[in-house]
Coordinates of C-alpha atoms in Angstrom, one line a residue:
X176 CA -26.1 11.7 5.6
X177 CA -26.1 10.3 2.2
X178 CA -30.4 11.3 1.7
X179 CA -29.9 15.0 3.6
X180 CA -26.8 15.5 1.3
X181 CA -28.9 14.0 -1.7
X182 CA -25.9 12.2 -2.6
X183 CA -26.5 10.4 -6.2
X184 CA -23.5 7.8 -5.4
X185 CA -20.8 6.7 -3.0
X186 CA -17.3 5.5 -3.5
X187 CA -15.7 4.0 -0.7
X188 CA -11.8 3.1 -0.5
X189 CA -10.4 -0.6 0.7
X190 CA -8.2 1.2 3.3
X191 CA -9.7 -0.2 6.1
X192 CA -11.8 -4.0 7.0
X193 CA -15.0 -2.4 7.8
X194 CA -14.4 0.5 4.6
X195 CA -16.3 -1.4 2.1
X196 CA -19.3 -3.8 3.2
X197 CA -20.2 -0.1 5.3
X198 CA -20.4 1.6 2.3
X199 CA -22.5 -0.7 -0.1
X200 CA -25.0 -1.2 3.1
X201 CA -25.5 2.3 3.5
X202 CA -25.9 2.8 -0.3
X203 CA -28.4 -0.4 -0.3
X204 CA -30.5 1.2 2.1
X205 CA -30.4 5.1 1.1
X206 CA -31.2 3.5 -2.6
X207 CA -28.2 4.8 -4.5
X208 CA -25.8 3.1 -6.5
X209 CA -21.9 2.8 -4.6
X210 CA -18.7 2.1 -6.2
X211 CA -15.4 -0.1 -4.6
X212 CA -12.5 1.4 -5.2
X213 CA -10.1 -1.3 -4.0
X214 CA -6.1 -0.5 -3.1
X215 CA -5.2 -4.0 -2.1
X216 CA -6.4 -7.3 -3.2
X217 CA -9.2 -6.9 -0.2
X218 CA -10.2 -10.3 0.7
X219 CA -6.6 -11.4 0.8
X220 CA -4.9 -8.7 2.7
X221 CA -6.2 -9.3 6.1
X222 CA -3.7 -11.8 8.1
X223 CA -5.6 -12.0 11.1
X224 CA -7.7 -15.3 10.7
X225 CA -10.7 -13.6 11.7
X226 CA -10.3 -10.7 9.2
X227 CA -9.7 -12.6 6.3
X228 CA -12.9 -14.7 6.6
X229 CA -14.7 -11.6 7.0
X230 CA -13.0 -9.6 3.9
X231 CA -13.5 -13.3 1.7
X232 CA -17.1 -13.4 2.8
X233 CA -18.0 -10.0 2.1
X234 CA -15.6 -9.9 -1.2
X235 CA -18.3 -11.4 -3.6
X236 CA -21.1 -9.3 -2.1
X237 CA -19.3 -6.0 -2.5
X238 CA -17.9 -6.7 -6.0
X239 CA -21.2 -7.8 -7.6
X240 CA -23.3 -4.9 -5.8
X241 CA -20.7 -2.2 -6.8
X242 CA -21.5 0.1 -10.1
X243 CA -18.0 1.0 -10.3
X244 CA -14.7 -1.1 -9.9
X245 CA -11.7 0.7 -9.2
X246 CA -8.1 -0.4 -8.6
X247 CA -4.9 1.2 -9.2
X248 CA -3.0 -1.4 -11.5
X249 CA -3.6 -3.8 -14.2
X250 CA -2.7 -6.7 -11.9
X251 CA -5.9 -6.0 -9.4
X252 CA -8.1 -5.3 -13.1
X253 CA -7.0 -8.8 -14.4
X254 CA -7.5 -10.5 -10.3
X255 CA -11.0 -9.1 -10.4
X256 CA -12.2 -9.3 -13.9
X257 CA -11.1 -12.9 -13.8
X258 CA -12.6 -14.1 -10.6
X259 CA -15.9 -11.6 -10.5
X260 CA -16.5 -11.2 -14.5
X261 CA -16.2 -7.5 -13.6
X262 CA -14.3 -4.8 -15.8
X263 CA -12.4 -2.8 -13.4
X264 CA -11.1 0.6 -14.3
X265 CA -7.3 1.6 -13.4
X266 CA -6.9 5.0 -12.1
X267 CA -3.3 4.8 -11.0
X268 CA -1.6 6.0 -7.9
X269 CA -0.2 9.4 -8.4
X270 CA 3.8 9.7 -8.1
X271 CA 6.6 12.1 -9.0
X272 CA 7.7 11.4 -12.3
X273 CA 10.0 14.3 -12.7
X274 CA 12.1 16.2 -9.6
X275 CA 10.4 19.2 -8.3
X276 CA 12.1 22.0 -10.4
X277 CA 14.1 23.0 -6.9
X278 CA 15.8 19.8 -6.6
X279 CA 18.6 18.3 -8.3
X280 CA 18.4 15.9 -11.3
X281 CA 19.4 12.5 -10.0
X282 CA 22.5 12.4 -11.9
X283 CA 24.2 15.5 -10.1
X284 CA 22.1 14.4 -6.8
X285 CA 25.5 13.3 -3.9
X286 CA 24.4 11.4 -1.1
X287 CA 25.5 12.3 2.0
X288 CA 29.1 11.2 3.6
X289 CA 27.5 8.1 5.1
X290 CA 25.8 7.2 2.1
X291 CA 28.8 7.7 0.2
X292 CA 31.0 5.6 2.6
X293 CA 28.5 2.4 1.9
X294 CA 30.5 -0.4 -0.2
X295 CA 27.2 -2.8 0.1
X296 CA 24.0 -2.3 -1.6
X297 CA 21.7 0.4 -0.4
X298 CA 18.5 -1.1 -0.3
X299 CA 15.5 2.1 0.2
X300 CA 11.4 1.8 0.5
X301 CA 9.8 4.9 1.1
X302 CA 6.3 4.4 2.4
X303 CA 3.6 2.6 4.1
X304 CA 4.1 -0.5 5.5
X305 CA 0.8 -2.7 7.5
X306 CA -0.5 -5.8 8.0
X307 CA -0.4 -7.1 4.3
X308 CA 3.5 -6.1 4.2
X309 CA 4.5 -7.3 7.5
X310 CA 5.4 -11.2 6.7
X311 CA 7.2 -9.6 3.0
X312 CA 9.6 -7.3 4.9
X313 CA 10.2 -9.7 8.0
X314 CA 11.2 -12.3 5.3
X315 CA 13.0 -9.5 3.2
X316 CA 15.2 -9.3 6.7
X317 CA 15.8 -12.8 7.5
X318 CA 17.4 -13.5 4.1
X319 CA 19.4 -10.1 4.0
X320 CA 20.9 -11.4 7.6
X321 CA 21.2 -14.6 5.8
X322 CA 22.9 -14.1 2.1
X323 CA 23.3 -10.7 1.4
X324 CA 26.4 -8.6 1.2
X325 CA 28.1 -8.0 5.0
X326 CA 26.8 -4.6 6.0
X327 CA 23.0 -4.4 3.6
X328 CA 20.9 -2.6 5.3
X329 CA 17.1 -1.7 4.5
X330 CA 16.7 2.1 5.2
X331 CA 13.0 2.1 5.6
X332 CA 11.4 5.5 5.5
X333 CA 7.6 5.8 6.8
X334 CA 4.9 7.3 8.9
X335 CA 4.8 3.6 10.5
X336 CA 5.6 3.7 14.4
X337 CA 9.1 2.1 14.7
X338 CA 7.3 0.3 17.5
X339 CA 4.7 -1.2 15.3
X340 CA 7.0 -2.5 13.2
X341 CA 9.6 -3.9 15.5
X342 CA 6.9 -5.6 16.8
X343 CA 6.1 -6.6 14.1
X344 CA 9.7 -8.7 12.7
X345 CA 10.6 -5.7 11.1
X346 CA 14.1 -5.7 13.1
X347 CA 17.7 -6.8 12.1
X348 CA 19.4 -5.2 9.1
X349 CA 17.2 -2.0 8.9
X350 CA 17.2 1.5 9.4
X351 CA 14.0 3.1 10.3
X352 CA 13.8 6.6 9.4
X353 CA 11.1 9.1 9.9
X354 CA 8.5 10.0 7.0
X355 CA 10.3 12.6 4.1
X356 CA 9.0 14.8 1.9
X357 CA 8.1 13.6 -1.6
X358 CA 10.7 15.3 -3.3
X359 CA 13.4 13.5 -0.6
X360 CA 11.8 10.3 -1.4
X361 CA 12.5 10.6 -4.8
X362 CA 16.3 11.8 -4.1
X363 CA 17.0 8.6 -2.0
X364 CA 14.9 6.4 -4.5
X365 CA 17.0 7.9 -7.1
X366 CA 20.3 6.9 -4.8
X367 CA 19.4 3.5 -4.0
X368 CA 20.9 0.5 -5.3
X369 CA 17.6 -1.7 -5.2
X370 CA 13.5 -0.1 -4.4

């Protein structure tokens, strides 16, 4: 695909294990250069045992091989740059940094009844959660159930199956909602007492 499209690089994302090494072998061998443009800290995200030795062995291979680093933040550029001698470039996650012009400015914003009724802190994440957040939110819930405020609950919004994530630890003092809008995320971000 890469020679019939006469492609003249490739950029491949860290979303998945296999994402990566894929990507800088099939640039190796159609002869063009590929770039890594890594999400997550990729040889450290994996939990399974197996996974991890495969994402540490490949890590090194990928980073030195790639044209083009790219990672969202400043903490990734300095991880990289330090271990690999690489200078990463930052293009940064794109958010809402203003409400949509229909909705409400967070100041006038009222949270419904329920909300409202809440005397304990309102704890909201609105997003993905997988395998590199699993043990953070698990632990997150075993010390809300431990030492916070009688009645905090996490109100966890996300495309995540409620399943998954139960199965996961993510049980005890949390709500799971389904997915929002971005403009709802940013209301309830707006409304919570900790993100």
């Amino acid at each position: 695909l890469l020679l019939r499209e006469q492609c003249q690089c490739v950029i491949s994302f860290s979303g998945s294990l296999c994402n990566l090494p894929a990507t800088c072998l099939a640039a190796k061998w159609a002869g063009i250069p590929y770039g890594a443009y890594i999400l997550d800290y990729y040889s450290k995200q994996w939990t399974r045992p197996s996974e991890h030795r495969y994402a540490a062995w490949w890590e090194p291979r990928l980073i030195r091989d790639a044209r083009a680093v790219i990672v969202p933040n400043e903490g990734l550029r300095d991880i990289y740059a330090r271990r690999y001698g690489v200078a990463p470039q930052i293009i940064r996650n794109p958010c809402e940094f203003f409400p949509p012009p229909d909705a409400a400015p967070p100041d006038t914003f009222h949270p419904p009844p329920s909300c409202q009724a809440q005397s304990a802190p309102r704890l909201v994440y609105t997003g993905a959660i997988y395998e590199a957040h699993y043990d953070a939110f698990a632990t997150l819930l075993r010390a809300l159930e431990r030492l916070g405020p009688k009645g905090t609950r996490l109100h966890v919004y996300t495309t995540q199956s409620h399943e998954t994530l139960r199965n996961h630890g993510i049980q005890g003092p949390v709500e799971l909602h389904p997915p929002v809008t971005p403009e709802e995320a940013f209301r309830l971000q707006c409304n919570a007492d900790i993100l």
